[in-house]
Coordinates of C-alpha atoms in Angstrom, one line a residue:
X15 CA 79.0 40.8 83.7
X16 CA 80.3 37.4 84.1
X17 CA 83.0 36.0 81.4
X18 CA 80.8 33.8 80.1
X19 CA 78.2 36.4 79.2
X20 CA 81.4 38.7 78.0
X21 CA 82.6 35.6 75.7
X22 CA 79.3 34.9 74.5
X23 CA 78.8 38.7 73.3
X24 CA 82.3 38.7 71.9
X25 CA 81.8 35.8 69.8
X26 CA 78.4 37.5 68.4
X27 CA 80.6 40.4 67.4
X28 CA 83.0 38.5 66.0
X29 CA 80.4 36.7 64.2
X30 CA 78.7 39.9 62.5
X31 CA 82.2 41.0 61.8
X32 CA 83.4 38.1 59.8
X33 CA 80.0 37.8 57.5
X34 CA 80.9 38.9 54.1
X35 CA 77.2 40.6 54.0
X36 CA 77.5 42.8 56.9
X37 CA 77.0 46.3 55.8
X38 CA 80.1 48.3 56.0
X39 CA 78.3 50.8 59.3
X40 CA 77.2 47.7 60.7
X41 CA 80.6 46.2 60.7
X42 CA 82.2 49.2 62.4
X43 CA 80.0 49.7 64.9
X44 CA 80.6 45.7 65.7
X45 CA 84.2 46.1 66.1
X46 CA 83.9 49.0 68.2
X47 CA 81.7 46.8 70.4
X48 CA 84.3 43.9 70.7
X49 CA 87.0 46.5 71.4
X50 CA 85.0 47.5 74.5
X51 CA 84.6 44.0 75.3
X52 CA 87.7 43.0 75.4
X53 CA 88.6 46.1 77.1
X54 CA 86.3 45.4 80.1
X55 CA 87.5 41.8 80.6
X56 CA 90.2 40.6 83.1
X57 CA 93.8 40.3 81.4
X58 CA 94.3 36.5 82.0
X59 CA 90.5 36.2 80.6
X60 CA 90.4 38.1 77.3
X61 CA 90.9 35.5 74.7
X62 CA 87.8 34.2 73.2
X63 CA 87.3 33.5 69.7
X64 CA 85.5 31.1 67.7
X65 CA 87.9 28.7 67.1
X66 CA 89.3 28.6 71.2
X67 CA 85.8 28.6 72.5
X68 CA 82.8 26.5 71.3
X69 CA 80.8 26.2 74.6
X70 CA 77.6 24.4 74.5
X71 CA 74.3 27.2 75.3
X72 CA 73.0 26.4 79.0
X73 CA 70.0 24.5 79.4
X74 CA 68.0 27.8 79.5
X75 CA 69.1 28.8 76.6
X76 CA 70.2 32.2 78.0
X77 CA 73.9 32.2 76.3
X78 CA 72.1 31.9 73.0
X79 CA 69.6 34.5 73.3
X80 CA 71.8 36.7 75.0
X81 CA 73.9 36.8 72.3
X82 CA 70.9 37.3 69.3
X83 CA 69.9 40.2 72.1
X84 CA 73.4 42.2 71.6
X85 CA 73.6 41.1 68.0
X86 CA 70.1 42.8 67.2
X87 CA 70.6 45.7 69.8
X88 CA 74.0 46.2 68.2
X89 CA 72.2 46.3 64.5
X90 CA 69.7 48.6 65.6
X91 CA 71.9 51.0 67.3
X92 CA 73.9 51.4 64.1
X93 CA 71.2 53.0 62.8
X94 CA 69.7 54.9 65.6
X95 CA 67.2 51.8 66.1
X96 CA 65.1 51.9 62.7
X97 CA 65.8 51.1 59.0
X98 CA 68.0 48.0 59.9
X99 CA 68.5 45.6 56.9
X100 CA 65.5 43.0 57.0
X101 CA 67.7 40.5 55.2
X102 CA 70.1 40.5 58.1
X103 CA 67.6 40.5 60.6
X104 CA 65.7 37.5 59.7
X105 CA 69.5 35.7 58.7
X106 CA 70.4 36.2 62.1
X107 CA 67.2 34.9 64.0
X108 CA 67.3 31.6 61.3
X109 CA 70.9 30.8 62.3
X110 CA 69.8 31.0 65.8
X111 CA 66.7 29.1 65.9
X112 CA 68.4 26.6 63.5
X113 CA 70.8 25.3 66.6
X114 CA 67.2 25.8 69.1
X115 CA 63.9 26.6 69.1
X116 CA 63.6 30.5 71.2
X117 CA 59.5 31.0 71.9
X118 CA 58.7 34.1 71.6
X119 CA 58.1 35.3 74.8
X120 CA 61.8 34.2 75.7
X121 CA 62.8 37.5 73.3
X122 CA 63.2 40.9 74.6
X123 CA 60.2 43.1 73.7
X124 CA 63.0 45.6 71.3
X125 CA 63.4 42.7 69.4
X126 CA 60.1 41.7 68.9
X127 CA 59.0 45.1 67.6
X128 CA 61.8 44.9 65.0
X129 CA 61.1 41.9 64.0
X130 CA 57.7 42.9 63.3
X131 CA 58.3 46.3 61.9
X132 CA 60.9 44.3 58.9
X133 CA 57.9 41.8 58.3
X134 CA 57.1 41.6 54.6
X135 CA 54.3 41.3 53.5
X136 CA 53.5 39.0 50.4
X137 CA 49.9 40.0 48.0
X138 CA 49.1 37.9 45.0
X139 CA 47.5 40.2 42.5
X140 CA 45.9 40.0 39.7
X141 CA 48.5 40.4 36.3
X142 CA 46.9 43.0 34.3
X143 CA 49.4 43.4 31.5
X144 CA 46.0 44.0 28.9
X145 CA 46.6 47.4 27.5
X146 CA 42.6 48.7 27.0
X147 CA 41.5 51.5 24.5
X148 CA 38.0 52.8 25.2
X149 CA 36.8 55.2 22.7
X150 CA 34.8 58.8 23.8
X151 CA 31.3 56.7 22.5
X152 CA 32.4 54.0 24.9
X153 CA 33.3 56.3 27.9
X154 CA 29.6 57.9 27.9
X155 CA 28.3 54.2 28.4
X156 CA 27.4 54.1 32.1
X157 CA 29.1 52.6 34.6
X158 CA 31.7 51.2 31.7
X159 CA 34.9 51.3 33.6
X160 CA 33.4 49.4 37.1
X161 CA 31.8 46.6 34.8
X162 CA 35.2 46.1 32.6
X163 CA 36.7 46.0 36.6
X164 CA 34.2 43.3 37.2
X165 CA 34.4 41.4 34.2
X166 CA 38.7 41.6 34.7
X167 CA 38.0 39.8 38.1
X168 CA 35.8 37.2 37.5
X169 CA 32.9 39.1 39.3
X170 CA 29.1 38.4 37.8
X171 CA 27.6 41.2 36.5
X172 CA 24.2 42.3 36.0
X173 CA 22.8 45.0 33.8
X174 CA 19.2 46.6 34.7
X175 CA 17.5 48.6 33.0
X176 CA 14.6 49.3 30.0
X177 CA 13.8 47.9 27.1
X178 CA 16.4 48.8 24.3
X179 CA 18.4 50.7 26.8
X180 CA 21.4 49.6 25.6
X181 CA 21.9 46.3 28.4
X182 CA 22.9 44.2 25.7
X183 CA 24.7 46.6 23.8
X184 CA 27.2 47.5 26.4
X185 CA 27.5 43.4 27.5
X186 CA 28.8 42.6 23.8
X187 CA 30.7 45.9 23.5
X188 CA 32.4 44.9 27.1
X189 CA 33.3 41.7 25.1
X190 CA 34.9 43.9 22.5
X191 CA 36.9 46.0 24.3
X192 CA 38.5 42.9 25.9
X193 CA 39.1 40.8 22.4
X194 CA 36.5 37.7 24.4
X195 CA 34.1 36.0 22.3
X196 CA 30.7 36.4 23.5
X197 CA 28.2 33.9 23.3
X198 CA 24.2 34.6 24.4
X199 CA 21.9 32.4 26.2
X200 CA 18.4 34.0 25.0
X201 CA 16.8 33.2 28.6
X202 CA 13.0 32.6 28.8
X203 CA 10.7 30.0 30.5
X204 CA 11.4 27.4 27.7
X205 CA 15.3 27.5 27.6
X206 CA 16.4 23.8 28.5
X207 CA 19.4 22.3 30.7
X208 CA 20.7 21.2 27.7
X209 CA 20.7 24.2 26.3
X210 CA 23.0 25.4 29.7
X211 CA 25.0 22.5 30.6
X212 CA 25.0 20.6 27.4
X213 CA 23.3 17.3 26.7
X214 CA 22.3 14.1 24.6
X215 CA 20.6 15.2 21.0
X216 CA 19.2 13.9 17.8
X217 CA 22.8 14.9 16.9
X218 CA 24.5 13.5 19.7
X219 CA 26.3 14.7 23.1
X220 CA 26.3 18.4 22.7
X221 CA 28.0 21.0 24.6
X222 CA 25.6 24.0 26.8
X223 CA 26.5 27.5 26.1
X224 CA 27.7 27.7 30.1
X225 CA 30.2 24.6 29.6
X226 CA 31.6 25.9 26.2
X227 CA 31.9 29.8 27.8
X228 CA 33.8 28.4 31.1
X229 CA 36.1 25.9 29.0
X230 CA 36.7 28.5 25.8
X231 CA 36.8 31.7 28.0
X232 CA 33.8 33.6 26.5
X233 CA 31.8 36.0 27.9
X234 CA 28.1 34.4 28.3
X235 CA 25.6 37.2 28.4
X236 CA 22.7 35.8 30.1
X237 CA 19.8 37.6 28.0
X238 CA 16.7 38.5 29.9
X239 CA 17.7 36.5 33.1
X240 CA 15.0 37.0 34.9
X241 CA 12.6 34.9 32.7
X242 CA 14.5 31.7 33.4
X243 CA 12.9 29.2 35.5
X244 CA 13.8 29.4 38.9
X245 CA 14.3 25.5 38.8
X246 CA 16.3 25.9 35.3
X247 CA 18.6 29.1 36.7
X248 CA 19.9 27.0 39.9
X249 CA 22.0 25.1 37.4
X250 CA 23.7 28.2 37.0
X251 CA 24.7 28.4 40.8
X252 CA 28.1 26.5 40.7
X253 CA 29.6 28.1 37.7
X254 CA 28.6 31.6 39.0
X255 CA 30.0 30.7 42.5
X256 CA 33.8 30.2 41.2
X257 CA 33.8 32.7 38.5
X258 CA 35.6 34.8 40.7
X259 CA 39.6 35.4 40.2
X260 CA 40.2 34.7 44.2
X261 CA 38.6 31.4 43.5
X262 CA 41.7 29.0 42.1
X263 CA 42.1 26.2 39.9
X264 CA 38.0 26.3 40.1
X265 CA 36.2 23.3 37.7
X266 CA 32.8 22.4 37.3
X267 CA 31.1 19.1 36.0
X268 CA 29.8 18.9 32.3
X269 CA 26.8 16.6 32.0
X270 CA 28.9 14.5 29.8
X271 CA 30.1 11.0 31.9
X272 CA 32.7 10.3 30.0
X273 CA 34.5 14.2 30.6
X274 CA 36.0 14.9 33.9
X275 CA 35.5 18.3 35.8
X276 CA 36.5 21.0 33.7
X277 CA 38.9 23.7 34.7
X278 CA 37.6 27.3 34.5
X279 CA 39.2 29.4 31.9
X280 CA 40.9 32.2 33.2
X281 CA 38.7 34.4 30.4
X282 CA 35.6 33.4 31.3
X283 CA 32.3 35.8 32.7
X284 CA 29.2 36.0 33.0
X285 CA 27.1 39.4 32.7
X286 CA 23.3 39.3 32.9
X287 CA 20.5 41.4 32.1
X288 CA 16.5 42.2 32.5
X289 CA 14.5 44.8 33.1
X290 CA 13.9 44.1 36.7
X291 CA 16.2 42.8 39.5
X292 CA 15.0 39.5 40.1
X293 CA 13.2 39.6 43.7
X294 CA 10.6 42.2 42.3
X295 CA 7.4 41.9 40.7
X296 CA 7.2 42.5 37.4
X297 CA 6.7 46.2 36.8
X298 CA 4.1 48.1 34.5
X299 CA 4.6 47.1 30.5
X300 CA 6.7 43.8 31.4
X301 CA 5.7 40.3 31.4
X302 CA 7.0 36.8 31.8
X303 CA 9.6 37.7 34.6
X304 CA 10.2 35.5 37.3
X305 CA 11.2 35.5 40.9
X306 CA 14.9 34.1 41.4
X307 CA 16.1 32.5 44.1
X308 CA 18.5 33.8 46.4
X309 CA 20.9 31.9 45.9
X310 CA 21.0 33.2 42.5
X311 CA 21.1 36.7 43.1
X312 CA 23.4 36.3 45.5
X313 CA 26.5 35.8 42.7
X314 CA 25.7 39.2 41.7
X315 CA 25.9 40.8 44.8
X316 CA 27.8 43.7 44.6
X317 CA 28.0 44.0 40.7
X318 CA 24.1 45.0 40.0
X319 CA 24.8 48.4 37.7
X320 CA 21.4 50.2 36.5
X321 CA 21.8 51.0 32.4
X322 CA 20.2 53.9 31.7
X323 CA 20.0 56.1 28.6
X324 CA 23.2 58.2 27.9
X325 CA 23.4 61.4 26.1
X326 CA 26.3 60.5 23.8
X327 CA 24.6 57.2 22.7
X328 CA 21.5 59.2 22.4
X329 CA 23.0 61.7 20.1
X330 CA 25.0 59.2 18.3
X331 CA 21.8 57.1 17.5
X332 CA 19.9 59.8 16.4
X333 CA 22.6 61.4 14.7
X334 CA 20.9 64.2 13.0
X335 CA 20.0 67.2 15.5
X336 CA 16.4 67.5 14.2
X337 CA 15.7 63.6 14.8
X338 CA 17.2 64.6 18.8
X339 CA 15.1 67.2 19.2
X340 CA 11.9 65.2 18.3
X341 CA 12.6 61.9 19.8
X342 CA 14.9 63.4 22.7
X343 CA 14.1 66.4 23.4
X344 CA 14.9 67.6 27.3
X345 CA 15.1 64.2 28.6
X346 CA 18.0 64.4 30.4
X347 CA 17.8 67.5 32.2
X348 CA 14.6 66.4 33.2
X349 CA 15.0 63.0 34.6
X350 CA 18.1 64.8 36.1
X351 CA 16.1 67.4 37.9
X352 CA 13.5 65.3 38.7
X353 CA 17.2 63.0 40.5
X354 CA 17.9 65.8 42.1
X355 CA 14.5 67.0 43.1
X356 CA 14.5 70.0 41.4
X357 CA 12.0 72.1 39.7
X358 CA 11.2 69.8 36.6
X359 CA 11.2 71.4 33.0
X360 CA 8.9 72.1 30.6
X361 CA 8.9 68.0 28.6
X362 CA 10.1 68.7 24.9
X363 CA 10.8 65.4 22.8
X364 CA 8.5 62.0 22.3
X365 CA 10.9 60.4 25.4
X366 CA 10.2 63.0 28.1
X367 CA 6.9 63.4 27.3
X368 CA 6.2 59.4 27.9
X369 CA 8.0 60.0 31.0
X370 CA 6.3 62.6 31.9
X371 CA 2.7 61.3 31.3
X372 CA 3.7 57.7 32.9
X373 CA 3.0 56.3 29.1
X374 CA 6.1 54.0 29.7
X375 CA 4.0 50.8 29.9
X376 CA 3.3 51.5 25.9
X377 CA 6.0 52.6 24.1
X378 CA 9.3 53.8 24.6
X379 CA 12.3 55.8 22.8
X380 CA 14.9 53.3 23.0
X381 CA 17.7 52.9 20.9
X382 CA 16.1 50.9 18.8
X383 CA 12.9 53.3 18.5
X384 CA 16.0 56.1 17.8
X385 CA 17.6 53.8 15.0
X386 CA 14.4 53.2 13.2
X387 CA 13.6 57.0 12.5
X388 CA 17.5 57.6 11.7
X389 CA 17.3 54.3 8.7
X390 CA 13.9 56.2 8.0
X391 CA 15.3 59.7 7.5
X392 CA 18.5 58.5 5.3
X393 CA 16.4 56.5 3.3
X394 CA 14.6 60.1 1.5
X395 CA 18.2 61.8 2.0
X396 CA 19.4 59.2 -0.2
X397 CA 16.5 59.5 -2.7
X398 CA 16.8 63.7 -2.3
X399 CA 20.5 63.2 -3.1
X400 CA 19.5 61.1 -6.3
X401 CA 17.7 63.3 -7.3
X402 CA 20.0 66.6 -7.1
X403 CA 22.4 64.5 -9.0
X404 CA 19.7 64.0 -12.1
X405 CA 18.4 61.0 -11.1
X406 CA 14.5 61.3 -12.6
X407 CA 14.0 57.9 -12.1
X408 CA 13.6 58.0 -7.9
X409 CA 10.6 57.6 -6.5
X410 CA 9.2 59.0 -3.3
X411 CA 7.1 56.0 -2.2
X412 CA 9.1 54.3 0.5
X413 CA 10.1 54.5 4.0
X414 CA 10.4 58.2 5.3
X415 CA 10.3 59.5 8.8
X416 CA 6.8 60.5 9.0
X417 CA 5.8 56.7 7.9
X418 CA 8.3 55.9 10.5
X419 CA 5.9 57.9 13.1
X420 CA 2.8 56.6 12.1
X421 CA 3.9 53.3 12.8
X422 CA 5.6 53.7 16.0
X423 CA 2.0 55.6 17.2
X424 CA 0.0 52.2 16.9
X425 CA 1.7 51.3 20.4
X426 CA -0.8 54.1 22.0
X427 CA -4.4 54.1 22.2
X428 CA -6.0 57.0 21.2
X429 CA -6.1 59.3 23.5
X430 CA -2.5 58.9 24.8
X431 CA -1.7 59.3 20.8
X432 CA -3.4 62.6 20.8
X433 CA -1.4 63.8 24.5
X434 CA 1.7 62.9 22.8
X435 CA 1.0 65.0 19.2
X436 CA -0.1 67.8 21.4
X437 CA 2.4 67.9 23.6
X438 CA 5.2 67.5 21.5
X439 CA 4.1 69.8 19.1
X440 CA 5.3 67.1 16.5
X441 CA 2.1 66.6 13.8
X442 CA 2.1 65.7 10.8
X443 CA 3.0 68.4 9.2
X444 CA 5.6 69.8 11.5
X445 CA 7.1 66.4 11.1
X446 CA 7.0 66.6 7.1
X447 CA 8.8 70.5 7.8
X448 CA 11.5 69.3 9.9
X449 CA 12.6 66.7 7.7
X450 CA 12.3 68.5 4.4
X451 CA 14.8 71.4 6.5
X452 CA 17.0 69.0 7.2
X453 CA 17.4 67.3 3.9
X454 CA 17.7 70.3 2.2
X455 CA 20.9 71.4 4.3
X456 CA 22.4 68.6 3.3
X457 CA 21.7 68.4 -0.2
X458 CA 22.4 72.2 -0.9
X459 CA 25.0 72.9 1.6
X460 CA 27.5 69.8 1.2
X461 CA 30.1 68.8 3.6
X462 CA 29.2 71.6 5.9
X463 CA 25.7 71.3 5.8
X464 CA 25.8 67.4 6.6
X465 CA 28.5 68.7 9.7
X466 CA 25.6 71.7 10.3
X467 CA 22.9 69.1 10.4
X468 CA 24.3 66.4 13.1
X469 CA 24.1 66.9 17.0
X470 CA 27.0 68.9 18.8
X471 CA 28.8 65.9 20.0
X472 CA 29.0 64.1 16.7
X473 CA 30.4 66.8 14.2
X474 CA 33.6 65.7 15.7
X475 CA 33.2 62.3 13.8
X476 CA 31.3 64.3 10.7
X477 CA 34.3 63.6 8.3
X478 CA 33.6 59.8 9.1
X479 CA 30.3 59.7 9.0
X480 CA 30.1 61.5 5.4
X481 CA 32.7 59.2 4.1
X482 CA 30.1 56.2 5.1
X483 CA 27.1 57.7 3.2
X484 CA 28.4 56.3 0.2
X485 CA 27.3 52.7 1.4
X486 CA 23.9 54.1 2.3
X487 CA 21.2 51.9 -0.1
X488 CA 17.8 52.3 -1.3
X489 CA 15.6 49.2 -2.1
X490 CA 16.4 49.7 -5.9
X491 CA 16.0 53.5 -5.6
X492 CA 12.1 52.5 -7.0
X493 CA 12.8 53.2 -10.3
X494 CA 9.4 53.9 -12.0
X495 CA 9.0 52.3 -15.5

């Protein structure tokens, strides 16, 4: 080793020594190294220190990178050549490459793969600091937790599924979980750019439902999406392309001239729904869909969730267990079953029988359908409990849950009408039985035979529910003069 190298590697000792910031090991194991340097020098030679000996690096640069070599070699040796300080690694290379500029092929290959194993990598996530409650109803919806994910990152979502399956529902109650506003763009054939983007009216400039949703943060529930226009949806496409949280400081252009291009708000998203994804022809029982571009679909891609029925919901709707039973029935074993491609089971309720029979294209049990015969049924409890009380002045004309039946049979033509009595077993008169049973278990058996009468998964809210039956109304109880 020549003196020059050996006053070169001394002065990088000296150098690690001296730094206030040095760990303590690191600082030991330097001075031992300058002890043996000086050591191993000629007598007459051995007096180098910073201040007697501020030599200029050779044209090669190999004084300089000699001396980051033992100053990194020394570091890693310290600590048996892994878990060196990363502070004090990337200190040392920016004092070095602040006095010249080392390539990195000039550095020994030890080096290099400590360099790289102390890299640090940097990732901007998203700031979730929104605490979330989601009540057990809520948890039952499906697919719930991936489309509040999606609607957290900016992703489009889109709901599919049947008619009064609950798309809309769970869109608006996504909304309320997160505290947005919501606003709805009722899509059909007819609905105007205006109406999206905003335009001139007999009122004056006025604001579309997509502008005020990006600029306000709303949720915009795009309602039956596939009956937009194709030509109408494409003004859509920009809005829809920088929804997305990785998108930033993403603006759009109102139609107004006067605005400039508006800045998305960070609360915006857009979820969409139909009952078809929007390349398909329209299926049995549904009308007026269209075909959507691409383009369009494309924004969803990746957030398409299927909203199908959920037991919970289906038990919470219906509420009492006789009204499951008929409207329900065995639906979801059997659509699970006929998943799974199992042996199917014998159909019991209105719902799996339609499914059963292919009878979807005229009716079907949504929630809706469910809510109906539940306003029905409460309607004559009301009236029984009138009555119990002394009330002689209630009438039993009105709404009831057989009148509820009759009307929701016009949907079928006669001889599907007849399959369905049959094969539900529901007549008229078993109809007429069930709900006298159920009113009178109620009526005669109180608190517990309200909690007696409701499905198994709602007697935990039975308390609640019977504290609400107080606001139940009749249209003037039909007093009868």
């Amino acid at each position: 080793m020549t003196q020059q190298e050996i006053n070169s590697k001394i002065e990088a000792m000296e150098r690690i020594i001296s730094n206030p910031s040095t760990p303590e090991n690191i600082r030991l194991n330097a001075q031992s190294k300058l002890d043996e340097l000086r050591a191993s020098a000629p007598q007459e030679e051995v007096v180098v220190t910073k201040k007697a000996k501020k030599e200029k690096p050779t044209t090669d640069g190999s004084s300089t990178i000699d001396a980051m070599l033992t100053t990194l070699r020394a570091m890693m040796l310290s600590n048996q050549g892994g878990g060196v300080d990363s502070y004090e690694v990337r200190k040392m290379i920016e004092e070095f490459l602040t006095t010249r500029k080392i390539n990195l092929d000039e550095l020994d290959k030890s080096v290099l793969d400590e360099i790289r194993k102390n890299q640090i990598v940097v990732l901007s996530l998203p700031k979730y600091d929104l605490q979330i409650t989601v009540d057990k109803g809520t948890s039952m919806i499906p697919n719930i937790y991936s489309i509040l994910d999606d609607v957290l990152a900016g992703n489009n979502v889109y709901l599919i599924g049947e008619a009064g399956g609950g798309k809309t529902f769970t869109a608006e109650r996504v909304a309320e979980i997160l505290n947005r506003d919501f606003m709805v763009l009722n899509c059909s054939q007819y609905t105007s750019p205006t109406e999206i983007l905003g335009g001139q009216t007999i009122e004056g400039y006025k604001d579309g439902k997509l502008i005020v949703s990006w600029r306000d943060g709303k949720i915009l529930i795009l309602d039956e999406m596939p009956k937009l226009d194709p030509n109408t949806a494409g003004l859509l496409n920009d809005a829809l392309a920088k929804s997305s949280k990785t998108r930033q400081n993403a603006k759009i252009n109102s139609t107004n001239p006067s605005e400039p291009p508006i800045p998305r708000n960070e609360n915006f998203a857009v979820i969409g729904t139909g009952n078809v994804y929007p390349n398909k022809p329209n299926p049995a029982g549904y009308v007026g869909n269209n075909q959507q571009d691409l383009s369009l679909l494309d924004r969803f891609s990746g957030s398409v969730y299927f909203v199908d029925y959920s037991q919970y919901i289906d038990e919470e709707s219906c509420r009492y267990k006789f009204l499951y039973d008929m409207l329900v029935g065995n639906y979801h074993e059997y659509i699970k079953a006929k998943r799974d491609g199992n042996t199917l089971p014998t159909p019991r309720g209105l719902r799996t029988i339609i499914e059963a029979n292919n009878m979807k294209n005229m009716a079907l049990v949504s929630y809706r359908t469910i809510i109906a015969f539940r306003v029905g049924f409460e309607i004559e409890l009301v009236r029984a409990l009138a009555r119990k009380q002394g009330d002689t002045g209630v009438s039993d004309k009105g709404k009831t849950v057989l009148s509820t039946f009759e009307s929701y049979l016009v949907a079928f033509g006669d001889d599907a009408k007849q399959t369905l009595i049959r094969e539900s077993g529901y007549t008229y008169d078993k109809i007429s039985e069930v709900t006298k049973n159920a009113i009178d278990l109620i009526v005669n058996g109180g608190e517990n035979g309200f909690v007696n009468s409701l499905t198994p998964m709602i007697k935990e809210t039975a308390s609640k529910i019977y504290s609400e039956s107080t606001n139940w109304l009749i249209a003037d109880k039909y007093i009868v003069s």
